[in-house]
């Protein structure tokens, strides 16, 4: 039997709504709208045809070495995400570099990618 999640107040300051996630439904929709679609964020055809396949072919296993993910040395789980590293996609574009070049990425498993996003992206997840 799955464990039920507890209810808590929305993570947005001064919002009185209760949720089983970090943000209430209204604030979650607002955050997604501000985030924009994948295409608006720059993940178009080049990402799908060059970057992602190139990174995952080179790194079929997760290369994360961050101990906060719960392991020492490379994780070793199958890679399912092509993550821009060490510069973000935005930083690559600002520097005039090709963000779809697989040289600027690394392969990560789902949990390591989520952990990395929560640590390194502005606002992280559930904030």
mmCIF file of N, CA, C and O in Angstrom, residues 5-83:
data_model
loop_
_atom_site.group_PDB
_atom_site.id
_atom_site.type_symbol
_atom_site.label_atom_id
_atom_site.label_comp_id
_atom_site.label_asym_id
_atom_site.label_seq_id
_atom_site.Cartn_x
_atom_site.Cartn_y
_atom_site.Cartn_z
ATOM 1 N N UNK A 5 0.911 11.110 0.974
ATOM 2 C CA UNK A 5 1.693 12.309 1.256
ATOM 3 C C UNK A 5 0.934 13.199 2.223
ATOM 4 O O UNK A 5 -0.290 13.245 2.219
ATOM 5 N N UNK A 6 1.678 13.913 3.020
ATOM 6 C CA UNK A 6 1.044 14.830 3.963
ATOM 7 C C UNK A 6 0.797 16.181 3.284
ATOM 8 O O UNK A 6 1.463 16.551 2.334
ATOM 9 N N UNK A 7 -0.179 16.896 3.789
ATOM 10 C CA UNK A 7 -0.496 18.225 3.280
ATOM 11 C C UNK A 7 0.353 19.258 4.003
ATOM 12 O O UNK A 7 0.624 19.123 5.188
ATOM 13 N N UNK A 8 0.780 20.285 3.270
ATOM 14 C CA UNK A 8 1.561 21.377 3.860
ATOM 15 C C UNK A 8 1.216 22.666 3.124
ATOM 16 O O UNK A 8 0.631 22.645 2.058
ATOM 17 N N UNK A 9 1.619 23.778 3.698
ATOM 18 C CA UNK A 9 1.339 25.086 3.107
ATOM 19 C C UNK A 9 2.233 25.283 1.884
ATOM 20 O O UNK A 9 3.382 24.858 1.859
ATOM 21 N N UNK A 10 1.708 25.953 0.867
ATOM 22 C CA UNK A 10 2.443 26.271 -0.360
ATOM 23 C C UNK A 10 3.781 26.928 -0.004
ATOM 24 O O UNK A 10 3.875 27.716 0.937
ATOM 25 N N UNK A 11 4.818 26.617 -0.788
ATOM 26 C CA UNK A 11 6.159 27.139 -0.505
ATOM 27 C C UNK A 11 6.345 28.604 -0.902
ATOM 28 O O UNK A 11 7.378 29.204 -0.601
ATOM 29 N N UNK A 12 5.364 29.203 -1.586
ATOM 30 C CA UNK A 12 5.452 30.617 -1.951
ATOM 31 C C UNK A 12 5.087 31.454 -0.717
ATOM 32 O O UNK A 12 4.036 31.232 -0.112
ATOM 33 N N UNK A 13 5.946 32.381 -0.321
ATOM 34 C CA UNK A 13 5.665 33.185 0.880
ATOM 35 C C UNK A 13 4.283 33.829 0.856
ATOM 36 O O UNK A 13 3.839 34.327 -0.169
ATOM 37 N N UNK A 14 3.624 33.801 1.991
ATOM 38 C CA UNK A 14 2.320 34.402 2.240
ATOM 39 C C UNK A 14 1.164 33.719 1.501
ATOM 40 O O UNK A 14 0.059 34.231 1.488
ATOM 41 N N UNK A 15 1.386 32.577 0.873
ATOM 42 C CA UNK A 15 0.288 31.849 0.229
ATOM 43 C C UNK A 15 -0.298 30.892 1.265
ATOM 44 O O UNK A 15 0.415 30.052 1.812
ATOM 45 N N UNK A 16 -1.595 30.994 1.542
ATOM 46 C CA UNK A 16 -2.210 30.171 2.580
ATOM 47 C C UNK A 16 -2.705 28.804 2.082
ATOM 48 O O UNK A 16 -3.194 28.008 2.873
ATOM 49 N N UNK A 17 -2.574 28.517 0.774
ATOM 50 C CA UNK A 17 -3.117 27.280 0.212
ATOM 51 C C UNK A 17 -2.319 26.060 0.678
ATOM 52 O O UNK A 17 -1.110 26.112 0.872
ATOM 53 N N UNK A 18 -3.020 24.940 0.830
ATOM 54 C CA UNK A 18 -2.383 23.674 1.194
ATOM 55 C C UNK A 18 -2.152 22.836 -0.056
ATOM 56 O O UNK A 18 -2.926 22.897 -1.018
ATOM 57 N N UNK A 19 -1.074 22.072 -0.047
ATOM 58 C CA UNK A 19 -0.701 21.250 -1.190
ATOM 59 C C UNK A 19 0.047 20.008 -0.715
ATOM 60 O O UNK A 19 0.565 19.981 0.403
ATOM 61 N N UNK A 20 0.109 19.013 -1.567
ATOM 62 C CA UNK A 20 0.918 17.833 -1.268
ATOM 63 C C UNK A 20 2.281 17.955 -1.954
ATOM 64 O O UNK A 20 3.125 17.078 -1.821
ATOM 65 N N UNK A 21 2.483 19.039 -2.676
ATOM 66 C CA UNK A 21 3.743 19.303 -3.380
ATOM 67 C C UNK A 21 4.333 20.593 -2.827
ATOM 68 O O UNK A 21 3.789 21.170 -1.897
ATOM 69 N N UNK A 22 5.399 21.101 -3.433
ATOM 70 C CA UNK A 22 6.027 22.313 -2.944
ATOM 71 C C UNK A 22 5.182 23.557 -3.121
ATOM 72 O O UNK A 22 5.139 24.421 -2.263
ATOM 73 N N UNK A 23 4.489 23.651 -4.275
ATOM 74 C CA UNK A 23 3.678 24.832 -4.573
ATOM 75 C C UNK A 23 2.236 24.406 -4.809
ATOM 76 O O UNK A 23 1.977 23.303 -5.277
ATOM 77 N N UNK A 24 1.314 25.320 -4.520
ATOM 78 C CA UNK A 24 -0.102 25.059 -4.803
ATOM 79 C C UNK A 24 -0.290 25.047 -6.329
ATOM 80 O O UNK A 24 0.581 25.467 -7.083
ATOM 81 N N UNK A 25 -1.436 24.583 -6.784
ATOM 82 C CA UNK A 25 -1.692 24.474 -8.222
ATOM 83 C C UNK A 25 -1.560 25.807 -8.945
ATOM 84 O O UNK A 25 -0.989 25.875 -10.035
ATOM 85 N N UNK A 26 -2.083 26.890 -8.362
ATOM 86 C CA UNK A 26 -1.993 28.205 -9.016
ATOM 87 C C UNK A 26 -0.545 28.663 -9.171
ATOM 88 O O UNK A 26 -0.140 29.141 -10.226
ATOM 89 N N UNK A 27 0.265 28.517 -8.117
ATOM 90 C CA UNK A 27 1.661 28.950 -8.185
ATOM 91 C C UNK A 27 2.500 28.018 -9.069
ATOM 92 O O UNK A 27 3.442 28.458 -9.723
ATOM 93 N N UNK A 28 2.137 26.742 -9.119
ATOM 94 C CA UNK A 28 2.838 25.807 -9.998
ATOM 95 C C UNK A 28 2.593 26.202 -11.462
ATOM 96 O O UNK A 28 3.535 26.239 -12.268
ATOM 97 N N UNK A 29 1.330 26.515 -11.811
ATOM 98 C CA UNK A 29 1.011 26.949 -13.179
ATOM 99 C C UNK A 29 1.742 28.247 -13.522
ATOM 100 O O UNK A 29 2.271 28.414 -14.619
ATOM 101 N N UNK A 30 1.768 29.188 -12.579
ATOM 102 C CA UNK A 30 2.448 30.470 -12.796
ATOM 103 C C UNK A 30 3.946 30.255 -13.050
ATOM 104 O O UNK A 30 4.531 30.860 -13.945
ATOM 105 N N UNK A 31 4.555 29.374 -12.280
ATOM 106 C CA UNK A 31 5.988 29.090 -12.452
ATOM 107 C C UNK A 31 6.253 28.444 -13.810
ATOM 108 O O UNK A 31 7.236 28.775 -14.485
ATOM 109 N N UNK A 32 5.396 27.528 -14.239
ATOM 110 C CA UNK A 32 5.565 26.879 -15.544
ATOM 111 C C UNK A 32 5.403 27.879 -16.682
ATOM 112 O O UNK A 32 6.112 27.817 -17.675
ATOM 113 N N UNK A 33 4.456 28.815 -16.526
ATOM 114 C CA UNK A 33 4.250 29.836 -17.547
ATOM 115 C C UNK A 33 5.485 30.725 -17.671
ATOM 116 O O UNK A 33 5.920 31.058 -18.771
ATOM 117 N N UNK A 34 6.080 31.122 -16.543
ATOM 118 C CA UNK A 34 7.290 31.958 -16.560
ATOM 119 C C UNK A 34 8.473 31.188 -17.141
ATOM 120 O O UNK A 34 9.319 31.763 -17.805
ATOM 121 N N UNK A 35 8.514 29.895 -16.879
ATOM 122 C CA UNK A 35 9.618 29.060 -17.354
ATOM 123 C C UNK A 35 9.615 28.965 -18.871
ATOM 124 O O UNK A 35 10.662 28.946 -19.499
ATOM 125 N N UNK A 36 8.445 28.914 -19.491
ATOM 126 C CA UNK A 36 8.342 28.820 -20.942
ATOM 127 C C UNK A 36 8.465 27.381 -21.419
ATOM 128 O O UNK A 36 8.839 26.481 -20.676
ATOM 129 N N UNK A 37 8.159 27.189 -22.686
ATOM 130 C CA UNK A 37 8.231 25.853 -23.273
ATOM 131 C C UNK A 37 9.690 25.475 -23.509
ATOM 132 O O UNK A 37 10.593 26.317 -23.462
ATOM 133 N N UNK A 38 9.910 24.214 -23.794
ATOM 134 C CA UNK A 38 11.270 23.748 -24.083
ATOM 135 C C UNK A 38 11.844 24.513 -25.272
ATOM 136 O O UNK A 38 13.003 24.921 -25.264
ATOM 137 N N UNK A 39 11.050 24.724 -26.291
ATOM 138 C CA UNK A 39 11.522 25.455 -27.468
ATOM 139 C C UNK A 39 11.877 26.896 -27.097
ATOM 140 O O UNK A 39 12.893 27.428 -27.536
ATOM 141 N N UNK A 40 11.051 27.550 -26.259
ATOM 142 C CA UNK A 40 11.334 28.917 -25.830
ATOM 143 C C UNK A 40 12.625 28.984 -25.010
ATOM 144 O O UNK A 40 13.312 29.997 -25.007
ATOM 145 N N UNK A 41 12.956 27.906 -24.293
ATOM 146 C CA UNK A 41 14.177 27.878 -23.493
ATOM 147 C C UNK A 41 15.399 27.477 -24.314
ATOM 148 O O UNK A 41 16.497 27.377 -23.787
ATOM 149 N N UNK A 42 15.210 27.227 -25.638
ATOM 150 C CA UNK A 42 16.335 26.945 -26.515
ATOM 151 C C UNK A 42 16.552 25.482 -26.831
ATOM 152 O O UNK A 42 17.512 25.128 -27.505
ATOM 153 N N UNK A 43 15.668 24.613 -26.368
ATOM 154 C CA UNK A 43 15.839 23.189 -26.631
ATOM 155 C C UNK A 43 15.060 22.792 -27.873
ATOM 156 O O UNK A 43 14.001 22.201 -27.811
ATOM 157 N N UNK A 44 15.595 23.140 -29.045
ATOM 158 C CA UNK A 44 14.940 22.863 -30.315
ATOM 159 C C UNK A 44 15.540 21.641 -30.989
ATOM 160 O O UNK A 44 16.048 20.717 -30.357
ATOM 161 N N UNK A 45 15.503 21.670 -32.317
ATOM 162 C CA UNK A 45 15.942 20.540 -33.125
ATOM 163 C C UNK A 45 17.407 20.170 -32.881
ATOM 164 O O UNK A 45 17.746 18.993 -32.810
ATOM 165 N N UNK A 46 18.279 21.174 -32.744
ATOM 166 C CA UNK A 46 19.694 20.889 -32.511
ATOM 167 C C UNK A 46 19.935 20.125 -31.224
ATOM 168 O O UNK A 46 20.804 19.263 -31.142
ATOM 169 N N UNK A 47 19.146 20.433 -30.211
ATOM 170 C CA UNK A 47 19.275 19.720 -28.931
ATOM 171 C C UNK A 47 18.882 18.260 -29.104
ATOM 172 O O UNK A 47 19.571 17.364 -28.627
ATOM 173 N N UNK A 48 17.780 18.030 -29.819
ATOM 174 C CA UNK A 48 17.256 16.676 -29.992
ATOM 175 C C UNK A 48 18.116 15.853 -30.942
ATOM 176 O O UNK A 48 18.321 14.654 -30.711
ATOM 177 N N UNK A 49 18.645 16.465 -31.998
ATOM 178 C CA UNK A 49 19.374 15.701 -33.010
ATOM 179 C C UNK A 49 20.884 15.639 -32.788
ATOM 180 O O UNK A 49 21.525 14.691 -33.238
ATOM 181 N N UNK A 50 21.463 16.629 -32.105
ATOM 182 C CA UNK A 50 22.919 16.650 -31.917
ATOM 183 C C UNK A 50 23.348 16.485 -30.473
ATOM 184 O O UNK A 50 24.150 15.597 -30.141
ATOM 185 N N UNK A 51 22.874 17.377 -29.612
ATOM 186 C CA UNK A 51 23.380 17.418 -28.238
ATOM 187 C C UNK A 51 23.038 16.151 -27.462
ATOM 188 O O UNK A 51 23.926 15.434 -26.996
ATOM 189 N N UNK A 52 21.758 15.874 -27.310
ATOM 190 C CA UNK A 52 21.333 14.746 -26.474
ATOM 191 C C UNK A 52 21.897 13.410 -26.977
ATOM 192 O O UNK A 52 22.506 12.668 -26.194
ATOM 193 N N UNK A 53 21.738 13.056 -28.275
ATOM 194 C CA UNK A 53 22.283 11.770 -28.719
ATOM 195 C C UNK A 53 23.807 11.689 -28.571
ATOM 196 O O UNK A 53 24.347 10.643 -28.209
ATOM 197 N N UNK A 54 24.500 12.807 -28.837
ATOM 198 C CA UNK A 54 25.961 12.814 -28.721
ATOM 199 C C UNK A 54 26.438 12.595 -27.295
ATOM 200 O O UNK A 54 27.369 11.832 -27.036
ATOM 201 N N UNK A 55 25.784 13.265 -26.350
ATOM 202 C CA UNK A 55 26.168 13.134 -24.936
ATOM 203 C C UNK A 55 25.863 11.726 -24.427
ATOM 204 O O UNK A 55 26.697 11.088 -23.780
ATOM 205 N N UNK A 56 24.663 11.212 -24.724
ATOM 206 C CA UNK A 56 24.289 9.894 -24.207
ATOM 207 C C UNK A 56 25.092 8.771 -24.861
ATOM 208 O O UNK A 56 25.350 7.739 -24.222
ATOM 209 N N UNK A 57 25.539 8.951 -26.121
ATOM 210 C CA UNK A 57 26.403 7.954 -26.760
ATOM 211 C C UNK A 57 27.782 7.935 -26.090
ATOM 212 O O UNK A 57 28.367 6.868 -25.875
ATOM 213 N N UNK A 58 28.281 9.116 -25.748
ATOM 214 C CA UNK A 58 29.587 9.210 -25.098
ATOM 215 C C UNK A 58 29.528 8.764 -23.641
ATOM 216 O O UNK A 58 30.446 8.132 -23.133
ATOM 217 N N UNK A 59 28.441 9.119 -22.944
ATOM 218 C CA UNK A 59 28.280 8.808 -21.516
ATOM 219 C C UNK A 59 27.049 7.926 -21.298
ATOM 220 O O UNK A 59 26.019 8.395 -20.812
ATOM 221 N N UNK A 60 27.110 6.643 -21.655
ATOM 222 C CA UNK A 60 25.935 5.788 -21.455
ATOM 223 C C UNK A 60 25.620 5.546 -19.977
ATOM 224 O O UNK A 60 24.503 5.190 -19.627
ATOM 225 N N UNK A 61 26.612 5.760 -19.124
ATOM 226 C CA UNK A 61 26.420 5.633 -17.679
ATOM 227 C C UNK A 61 26.622 6.985 -17.016
ATOM 228 O O UNK A 61 27.465 7.779 -17.442
ATOM 229 N N UNK A 62 25.864 7.249 -15.971
ATOM 230 C CA UNK A 62 25.910 8.525 -15.247
ATOM 231 C C UNK A 62 27.327 8.824 -14.767
ATOM 232 O O UNK A 62 27.973 7.978 -14.135
ATOM 233 N N UNK A 63 27.804 10.021 -15.072
ATOM 234 C CA UNK A 63 29.163 10.420 -14.707
ATOM 235 C C UNK A 63 29.210 11.306 -13.460
ATOM 236 O O UNK A 63 30.268 11.811 -13.101
ATOM 237 N N UNK A 64 28.074 11.479 -12.777
ATOM 238 C CA UNK A 64 28.011 12.322 -11.586
ATOM 239 C C UNK A 64 28.952 11.791 -10.506
ATOM 240 O O UNK A 64 28.957 10.600 -10.204
ATOM 241 N N UNK A 65 29.734 12.696 -9.935
ATOM 242 C CA UNK A 65 30.644 12.326 -8.849
ATOM 243 C C UNK A 65 30.347 13.100 -7.574
ATOM 244 O O UNK A 65 31.142 13.076 -6.640
ATOM 245 N N UNK A 66 29.197 13.766 -7.523
ATOM 246 C CA UNK A 66 28.843 14.580 -6.365
ATOM 247 C C UNK A 66 28.396 13.693 -5.209
ATOM 248 O O UNK A 66 27.413 12.962 -5.319
ATOM 249 N N UNK A 67 29.090 13.763 -4.098
ATOM 250 C CA UNK A 67 28.767 12.923 -2.947
ATOM 251 C C UNK A 67 27.410 13.231 -2.334
ATOM 252 O O UNK A 67 26.831 12.397 -1.658
ATOM 253 N N UNK A 68 26.869 14.443 -2.586
ATOM 254 C CA UNK A 68 25.550 14.757 -2.038
ATOM 255 C C UNK A 68 24.452 13.939 -2.726
ATOM 256 O O UNK A 68 23.323 13.903 -2.245
ATOM 257 N N UNK A 69 24.777 13.290 -3.838
ATOM 258 C CA UNK A 69 23.812 12.423 -4.520
ATOM 259 C C UNK A 69 23.813 11.026 -3.899
ATOM 260 O O UNK A 69 23.061 10.157 -4.328
ATOM 261 N N UNK A 70 24.679 10.788 -2.919
ATOM 262 C CA UNK A 70 24.683 9.518 -2.203
ATOM 263 C C UNK A 70 25.666 8.486 -2.712
ATOM 264 O O UNK A 70 25.500 7.297 -2.448
ATOM 265 N N UNK A 71 26.689 8.897 -3.439
ATOM 266 C CA UNK A 71 27.682 7.938 -3.926
ATOM 267 C C UNK A 71 29.054 8.589 -3.983
ATOM 268 O O UNK A 71 29.180 9.800 -4.018
ATOM 269 N N UNK A 72 30.073 7.761 -3.981
ATOM 270 C CA UNK A 72 31.447 8.239 -4.155
ATOM 271 C C UNK A 72 31.909 7.782 -5.529
ATOM 272 O O UNK A 72 31.634 6.671 -5.937
ATOM 273 N N UNK A 73 32.603 8.641 -6.237
ATOM 274 C CA UNK A 73 33.014 8.297 -7.585
ATOM 275 C C UNK A 73 31.838 8.369 -8.541
ATOM 276 O O UNK A 73 30.740 8.762 -8.166
ATOM 277 N N UNK A 74 32.050 7.983 -9.796
ATOM 278 C CA UNK A 74 30.956 8.044 -10.762
ATOM 279 C C UNK A 74 29.767 7.188 -10.322
ATOM 280 O O UNK A 74 29.929 6.087 -9.820
ATOM 281 N N UNK A 75 28.581 7.709 -10.529
ATOM 282 C CA UNK A 75 27.345 7.039 -10.122
ATOM 283 C C UNK A 75 27.215 5.672 -10.786
ATOM 284 O O UNK A 75 26.972 4.679 -10.116
ATOM 285 N N UNK A 76 27.338 5.627 -12.123
ATOM 286 C CA UNK A 76 27.308 4.361 -12.836
ATOM 287 C C UNK A 76 25.931 3.868 -13.257
ATOM 288 O O UNK A 76 25.819 2.849 -13.934
ATOM 289 N N UNK A 77 24.860 4.566 -12.891
ATOM 290 C CA UNK A 77 23.517 4.179 -13.344
ATOM 291 C C UNK A 77 23.370 4.578 -14.817
ATOM 292 O O UNK A 77 24.089 5.434 -15.306
ATOM 293 N N UNK A 78 22.431 3.972 -15.554
ATOM 294 C CA UNK A 78 22.245 4.368 -16.959
ATOM 295 C C UNK A 78 21.891 5.852 -17.082
ATOM 296 O O UNK A 78 21.051 6.363 -16.351
ATOM 297 N N UNK A 79 22.542 6.530 -18.015
ATOM 298 C CA UNK A 79 22.257 7.947 -18.272
ATOM 299 C C UNK A 79 20.958 8.073 -19.046
ATOM 300 O O UNK A 79 20.733 7.346 -20.014
ATOM 301 N N UNK A 80 20.112 8.997 -18.619
ATOM 302 C CA UNK A 80 18.859 9.273 -19.329
ATOM 303 C C UNK A 80 18.711 10.763 -19.634
ATOM 304 O O UNK A 80 17.814 11.152 -20.360
ATOM 305 N N UNK A 81 19.597 11.600 -19.087
ATOM 306 C CA UNK A 81 19.548 13.044 -19.316
ATOM 307 C C UNK A 81 20.898 13.527 -19.828
ATOM 308 O O UNK A 81 21.944 13.117 -19.324
ATOM 309 N N UNK A 82 20.857 14.423 -20.823
ATOM 310 C CA UNK A 82 22.051 15.104 -21.308
ATOM 311 C C UNK A 82 22.043 16.483 -20.657
ATOM 312 O O UNK A 82 21.191 17.310 -20.951
ATOM 313 N N UNK A 83 22.977 16.701 -19.753
ATOM 314 C CA UNK A 83 23.027 17.916 -18.937
ATOM 315 C C UNK A 83 24.155 18.817 -19.431
ATOM 316 O O UNK A 83 25.274 18.345 -19.645
#
